[in-house]
JSON list of C-alpha atoms in Angstrom, two decimals:
[
{"chain": "A", "resi": 1, "resn": "UNK", "atom": "CA", "xyz": [53.86, 5.01, -18.10]},
{"chain": "A", "resi": 2, "resn": "UNK", "atom": "CA", "xyz": [54.47, 2.81, -15.07]},
{"chain": "A", "resi": 3, "resn": "UNK", "atom": "CA", "xyz": [54.36, 5.87, -12.77]},
{"chain": "A", "resi": 4, "resn": "UNK", "atom": "CA", "xyz": [50.98, 6.78, -14.23]},
{"chain": "A", "resi": 5, "resn": "UNK", "atom": "CA", "xyz": [49.70, 3.23, -13.57]},
{"chain": "A", "resi": 6, "resn": "UNK", "atom": "CA", "xyz": [51.00, 3.39, -9.98]},
{"chain": "A", "resi": 7, "resn": "UNK", "atom": "CA", "xyz": [49.25, 6.74, -9.45]},
{"chain": "A", "resi": 8, "resn": "UNK", "atom": "CA", "xyz": [46.03, 5.31, -10.85]},
{"chain": "A", "resi": 9, "resn": "UNK", "atom": "CA", "xyz": [46.25, 2.28, -8.55]},
{"chain": "A", "resi": 10, "resn": "UNK", "atom": "CA", "xyz": [46.94, 4.52, -5.54]},
{"chain": "A", "resi": 11, "resn": "UNK", "atom": "CA", "xyz": [43.97, 6.67, -6.46]},
{"chain": "A", "resi": 12, "resn": "UNK", "atom": "CA", "xyz": [41.77, 3.58, -6.89]},
{"chain": "A", "resi": 13, "resn": "UNK", "atom": "CA", "xyz": [42.89, 2.38, -3.47]},
{"chain": "A", "resi": 14, "resn": "UNK", "atom": "CA", "xyz": [42.04, 5.74, -1.89]},
{"chain": "A", "resi": 15, "resn": "UNK", "atom": "CA", "xyz": [38.57, 5.63, -3.42]},
{"chain": "A", "resi": 16, "resn": "UNK", "atom": "CA", "xyz": [37.98, 2.04, -2.30]},
{"chain": "A", "resi": 17, "resn": "UNK", "atom": "CA", "xyz": [39.04, 2.82, 1.27]},
{"chain": "A", "resi": 18, "resn": "UNK", "atom": "CA", "xyz": [36.85, 5.93, 1.46]},
{"chain": "A", "resi": 19, "resn": "UNK", "atom": "CA", "xyz": [33.87, 4.24, -0.19]},
{"chain": "A", "resi": 20, "resn": "UNK", "atom": "CA", "xyz": [34.17, 1.16, 2.06]},
{"chain": "A", "resi": 21, "resn": "UNK", "atom": "CA", "xyz": [34.09, 3.39, 5.12]},
{"chain": "A", "resi": 22, "resn": "UNK", "atom": "CA", "xyz": [31.11, 5.31, 3.76]},
{"chain": "A", "resi": 23, "resn": "UNK", "atom": "CA", "xyz": [29.20, 2.13, 2.89]},
{"chain": "A", "resi": 24, "resn": "UNK", "atom": "CA", "xyz": [29.78, 0.87, 6.45]},
{"chain": "A", "resi": 25, "resn": "UNK", "atom": "CA", "xyz": [28.77, 4.12, 8.10]},
{"chain": "A", "resi": 26, "resn": "UNK", "atom": "CA", "xyz": [25.83, 5.15, 5.96]},
{"chain": "A", "resi": 27, "resn": "UNK", "atom": "CA", "xyz": [24.65, 2.01, 4.20]},
{"chain": "A", "resi": 28, "resn": "UNK", "atom": "CA", "xyz": [24.96, 1.17, 0.52]},
{"chain": "A", "resi": 29, "resn": "UNK", "atom": "CA", "xyz": [21.80, 2.92, -0.59]},
{"chain": "A", "resi": 30, "resn": "UNK", "atom": "CA", "xyz": [22.73, 6.24, 1.04]},
{"chain": "A", "resi": 31, "resn": "UNK", "atom": "CA", "xyz": [26.20, 6.49, -0.49]},
{"chain": "A", "resi": 32, "resn": "UNK", "atom": "CA", "xyz": [26.42, 8.17, -3.87]},
{"chain": "A", "resi": 33, "resn": "UNK", "atom": "CA", "xyz": [29.35, 8.75, -6.17]},
{"chain": "A", "resi": 34, "resn": "UNK", "atom": "CA", "xyz": [28.92, 12.46, -5.38]},
{"chain": "A", "resi": 35, "resn": "UNK", "atom": "CA", "xyz": [29.30, 11.72, -1.68]},
{"chain": "A", "resi": 36, "resn": "UNK", "atom": "CA", "xyz": [32.50, 9.71, -2.21]},
{"chain": "A", "resi": 37, "resn": "UNK", "atom": "CA", "xyz": [33.92, 12.40, -4.49]},
{"chain": "A", "resi": 38, "resn": "UNK", "atom": "CA", "xyz": [33.11, 15.10, -1.96]},
{"chain": "A", "resi": 39, "resn": "UNK", "atom": "CA", "xyz": [34.71, 13.12, 0.90]},
{"chain": "A", "resi": 40, "resn": "UNK", "atom": "CA", "xyz": [37.89, 12.71, -1.13]},
{"chain": "A", "resi": 41, "resn": "UNK", "atom": "CA", "xyz": [37.86, 16.28, -2.49]},
{"chain": "A", "resi": 42, "resn": "UNK", "atom": "CA", "xyz": [38.02, 14.75, -5.94]},
{"chain": "A", "resi": 43, "resn": "UNK", "atom": "CA", "xyz": [35.86, 15.22, -8.99]},
{"chain": "A", "resi": 44, "resn": "UNK", "atom": "CA", "xyz": [33.09, 12.76, -9.67]},
{"chain": "A", "resi": 45, "resn": "UNK", "atom": "CA", "xyz": [34.50, 12.45, -13.19]},
{"chain": "A", "resi": 46, "resn": "UNK", "atom": "CA", "xyz": [37.78, 11.13, -11.76]},
{"chain": "A", "resi": 47, "resn": "UNK", "atom": "CA", "xyz": [35.90, 8.47, -9.80]},
{"chain": "A", "resi": 48, "resn": "UNK", "atom": "CA", "xyz": [33.98, 7.45, -12.92]},
{"chain": "A", "resi": 49, "resn": "UNK", "atom": "CA", "xyz": [37.29, 7.12, -14.76]},
{"chain": "A", "resi": 50, "resn": "UNK", "atom": "CA", "xyz": [38.36, 4.63, -12.09]},
{"chain": "A", "resi": 51, "resn": "UNK", "atom": "CA", "xyz": [35.04, 2.80, -11.67]},
{"chain": "A", "resi": 52, "resn": "UNK", "atom": "CA", "xyz": [32.36, 2.37, -14.31]},
{"chain": "A", "resi": 53, "resn": "UNK", "atom": "CA", "xyz": [29.54, 2.94, -11.82]},
{"chain": "A", "resi": 54, "resn": "UNK", "atom": "CA", "xyz": [28.55, 2.53, -8.18]},
{"chain": "A", "resi": 55, "resn": "UNK", "atom": "CA", "xyz": [28.17, -1.22, -8.63]},
{"chain": "A", "resi": 56, "resn": "UNK", "atom": "CA", "xyz": [31.77, -1.55, -9.85]},
{"chain": "A", "resi": 57, "resn": "UNK", "atom": "CA", "xyz": [32.97, 0.50, -6.88]},
{"chain": "A", "resi": 58, "resn": "UNK", "atom": "CA", "xyz": [30.92, -1.55, -4.43]},
{"chain": "A", "resi": 59, "resn": "UNK", "atom": "CA", "xyz": [32.24, -4.77, -5.96]},
{"chain": "A", "resi": 60, "resn": "UNK", "atom": "CA", "xyz": [35.83, -3.50, -5.63]},
{"chain": "A", "resi": 61, "resn": "UNK", "atom": "CA", "xyz": [35.14, -2.73, -1.96]},
{"chain": "A", "resi": 62, "resn": "UNK", "atom": "CA", "xyz": [33.80, -6.24, -1.38]},
{"chain": "A", "resi": 63, "resn": "UNK", "atom": "CA", "xyz": [36.74, -7.83, -3.20]},
{"chain": "A", "resi": 64, "resn": "UNK", "atom": "CA", "xyz": [39.22, -5.88, -1.07]},
{"chain": "A", "resi": 65, "resn": "UNK", "atom": "CA", "xyz": [37.38, -6.74, 2.15]},
{"chain": "A", "resi": 66, "resn": "UNK", "atom": "CA", "xyz": [37.30, -10.42, 1.18]},
{"chain": "A", "resi": 67, "resn": "UNK", "atom": "CA", "xyz": [41.06, -10.41, 0.58]},
{"chain": "A", "resi": 68, "resn": "UNK", "atom": "CA", "xyz": [41.59, -8.78, 3.97]},
{"chain": "A", "resi": 69, "resn": "UNK", "atom": "CA", "xyz": [39.27, -11.31, 5.63]},
{"chain": "A", "resi": 70, "resn": "UNK", "atom": "CA", "xyz": [41.13, -14.25, 4.06]},
{"chain": "A", "resi": 71, "resn": "UNK", "atom": "CA", "xyz": [44.49, -12.84, 5.17]},
{"chain": "A", "resi": 72, "resn": "UNK", "atom": "CA", "xyz": [43.19, -12.31, 8.71]},
{"chain": "A", "resi": 73, "resn": "UNK", "atom": "CA", "xyz": [41.76, -15.82, 8.91]},
{"chain": "A", "resi": 74, "resn": "UNK", "atom": "CA", "xyz": [45.05, -17.25, 7.65]},
{"chain": "A", "resi": 75, "resn": "UNK", "atom": "CA", "xyz": [46.94, -15.34, 10.36]},
{"chain": "A", "resi": 76, "resn": "UNK", "atom": "CA", "xyz": [44.49, -16.56, 12.99]},
{"chain": "A", "resi": 77, "resn": "UNK", "atom": "CA", "xyz": [44.70, -20.17, 11.81]},
{"chain": "A", "resi": 78, "resn": "UNK", "atom": "CA", "xyz": [48.48, -20.18, 11.61]},
{"chain": "A", "resi": 79, "resn": "UNK", "atom": "CA", "xyz": [48.82, -18.68, 15.10]},
{"chain": "A", "resi": 80, "resn": "UNK", "atom": "CA", "xyz": [46.29, -20.90, 16.84]},
{"chain": "A", "resi": 81, "resn": "UNK", "atom": "CA", "xyz": [47.38, -23.84, 18.93]},
{"chain": "A", "resi": 82, "resn": "UNK", "atom": "CA", "xyz": [44.56, -26.06, 17.70]},
{"chain": "A", "resi": 83, "resn": "UNK", "atom": "CA", "xyz": [41.55, -26.14, 15.38]},
{"chain": "A", "resi": 84, "resn": "UNK", "atom": "CA", "xyz": [39.05, -25.22, 18.09]},
{"chain": "A", "resi": 85, "resn": "UNK", "atom": "CA", "xyz": [41.01, -22.13, 19.09]},
{"chain": "A", "resi": 86, "resn": "UNK", "atom": "CA", "xyz": [41.27, -21.08, 15.45]},
{"chain": "A", "resi": 87, "resn": "UNK", "atom": "CA", "xyz": [37.56, -21.59, 14.87]},
{"chain": "A", "resi": 88, "resn": "UNK", "atom": "CA", "xyz": [36.62, -19.57, 17.95]},
{"chain": "A", "resi": 89, "resn": "UNK", "atom": "CA", "xyz": [38.94, -16.70, 17.00]},
{"chain": "A", "resi": 90, "resn": "UNK", "atom": "CA", "xyz": [37.70, -16.70, 13.40]},
{"chain": "A", "resi": 91, "resn": "UNK", "atom": "CA", "xyz": [34.10, -16.74, 14.63]},
{"chain": "A", "resi": 92, "resn": "UNK", "atom": "CA", "xyz": [34.82, -13.77, 16.94]},
{"chain": "A", "resi": 93, "resn": "UNK", "atom": "CA", "xyz": [36.48, -11.89, 14.06]},
{"chain": "A", "resi": 94, "resn": "UNK", "atom": "CA", "xyz": [33.50, -12.52, 11.76]},
{"chain": "A", "resi": 95, "resn": "UNK", "atom": "CA", "xyz": [31.06, -11.41, 14.45]},
{"chain": "A", "resi": 96, "resn": "UNK", "atom": "CA", "xyz": [32.97, -8.13, 14.87]},
{"chain": "A", "resi": 97, "resn": "UNK", "atom": "CA", "xyz": [33.07, -7.43, 11.14]},
{"chain": "A", "resi": 98, "resn": "UNK", "atom": "CA", "xyz": [29.46, -8.37, 10.44]},
{"chain": "A", "resi": 99, "resn": "UNK", "atom": "CA", "xyz": [28.32, -6.71, 13.65]},
{"chain": "A", "resi": 100, "resn": "UNK", "atom": "CA", "xyz": [29.76, -3.41, 12.41]},
{"chain": "A", "resi": 101, "resn": "UNK", "atom": "CA", "xyz": [27.41, -3.42, 9.40]},
{"chain": "A", "resi": 102, "resn": "UNK", "atom": "CA", "xyz": [24.16, -1.51, 9.48]},
{"chain": "A", "resi": 103, "resn": "UNK", "atom": "CA", "xyz": [21.03, -3.51, 8.56]},
{"chain": "A", "resi": 104, "resn": "UNK", "atom": "CA", "xyz": [20.52, -1.07, 5.69]},
{"chain": "A", "resi": 105, "resn": "UNK", "atom": "CA", "xyz": [23.86, -2.19, 4.28]},
{"chain": "A", "resi": 106, "resn": "UNK", "atom": "CA", "xyz": [22.40, -5.53, 3.22]},
{"chain": "A", "resi": 107, "resn": "UNK", "atom": "CA", "xyz": [19.18, -4.00, 1.89]},
{"chain": "A", "resi": 108, "resn": "UNK", "atom": "CA", "xyz": [21.18, -1.89, -0.56]},
{"chain": "A", "resi": 109, "resn": "UNK", "atom": "CA", "xyz": [23.20, -4.79, -1.95]},
{"chain": "A", "resi": 110, "resn": "UNK", "atom": "CA", "xyz": [20.29, -6.72, -3.41]},
{"chain": "A", "resi": 111, "resn": "UNK", "atom": "CA", "xyz": [19.99, -4.49, -6.46]},
{"chain": "A", "resi": 112, "resn": "UNK", "atom": "CA", "xyz": [23.62, -5.05, -7.51]},
{"chain": "A", "resi": 113, "resn": "UNK", "atom": "CA", "xyz": [23.78, -8.38, -9.33]},
{"chain": "A", "resi": 114, "resn": "UNK", "atom": "CA", "xyz": [27.58, -8.60, -9.58]},
{"chain": "A", "resi": 115, "resn": "UNK", "atom": "CA", "xyz": [28.02, -7.89, -5.87]},
{"chain": "A", "resi": 116, "resn": "UNK", "atom": "CA", "xyz": [25.34, -10.39, -4.93]},
{"chain": "A", "resi": 117, "resn": "UNK", "atom": "CA", "xyz": [26.96, -13.03, -7.17]},
{"chain": "A", "resi": 118, "resn": "UNK", "atom": "CA", "xyz": [30.39, -12.30, -5.67]},
{"chain": "A", "resi": 119, "resn": "UNK", "atom": "CA", "xyz": [29.04, -12.66, -2.13]},
{"chain": "A", "resi": 120, "resn": "UNK", "atom": "CA", "xyz": [27.35, -15.96, -2.95]},
{"chain": "A", "resi": 121, "resn": "UNK", "atom": "CA", "xyz": [30.46, -17.34, -4.69]},
{"chain": "A", "resi": 122, "resn": "UNK", "atom": "CA", "xyz": [32.84, -16.31, -1.92]},
{"chain": "A", "resi": 123, "resn": "UNK", "atom": "CA", "xyz": [30.46, -17.64, 0.72]},
{"chain": "A", "resi": 124, "resn": "UNK", "atom": "CA", "xyz": [30.53, -21.05, -0.95]},
{"chain": "A", "resi": 125, "resn": "UNK", "atom": "CA", "xyz": [34.33, -20.94, -1.35]},
{"chain": "A", "resi": 126, "resn": "UNK", "atom": "CA", "xyz": [34.73, -19.95, 2.30]},
{"chain": "A", "resi": 127, "resn": "UNK", "atom": "CA", "xyz": [32.38, -22.75, 3.36]},
{"chain": "A", "resi": 128, "resn": "UNK", "atom": "CA", "xyz": [34.40, -25.32, 1.41]},
{"chain": "A", "resi": 129, "resn": "UNK", "atom": "CA", "xyz": [37.66, -23.94, 2.87]},
{"chain": "A", "resi": 130, "resn": "UNK", "atom": "CA", "xyz": [36.25, -24.19, 6.39]},
{"chain": "A", "resi": 131, "resn": "UNK", "atom": "CA", "xyz": [35.23, -27.80, 5.81]},
{"chain": "A", "resi": 132, "resn": "UNK", "atom": "CA", "xyz": [38.69, -28.64, 4.46]},
{"chain": "A", "resi": 133, "resn": "UNK", "atom": "CA", "xyz": [40.34, -26.83, 7.39]},
{"chain": "A", "resi": 134, "resn": "UNK", "atom": "CA", "xyz": [38.36, -28.84, 9.94]},
{"chain": "A", "resi": 135, "resn": "UNK", "atom": "CA", "xyz": [39.10, -32.08, 8.11]},
{"chain": "A", "resi": 136, "resn": "UNK", "atom": "CA", "xyz": [42.88, -31.56, 8.37]}
]
């Protein structure tokens, strides 16, 4: 049973990685579940067993990216000699990640309520964390 759960998690991770790359390259609107399935040489049914719909997949991609961003910012902050250096490095990192997005990426997100809500909530959390970081 545990092996089956591990396989499912590994498969979910593969789908999230492939879908994230596709969303970045093609934009949210252009990426379909068929496209992701084809890229992974996997059935669309398998993807739907892992993710309820495209919105759930997109949300999982955003959640993973946010976790990666937080880990990167923590590494930057812990390795910086002072607050200004950390802020500049974090700013440069954010510019690289946001700069890699196509304008169409943001257009496609607006129709996915859960993704939009996640982005707003994490933006506010990140803003509060930045304020607390600068206050220390």
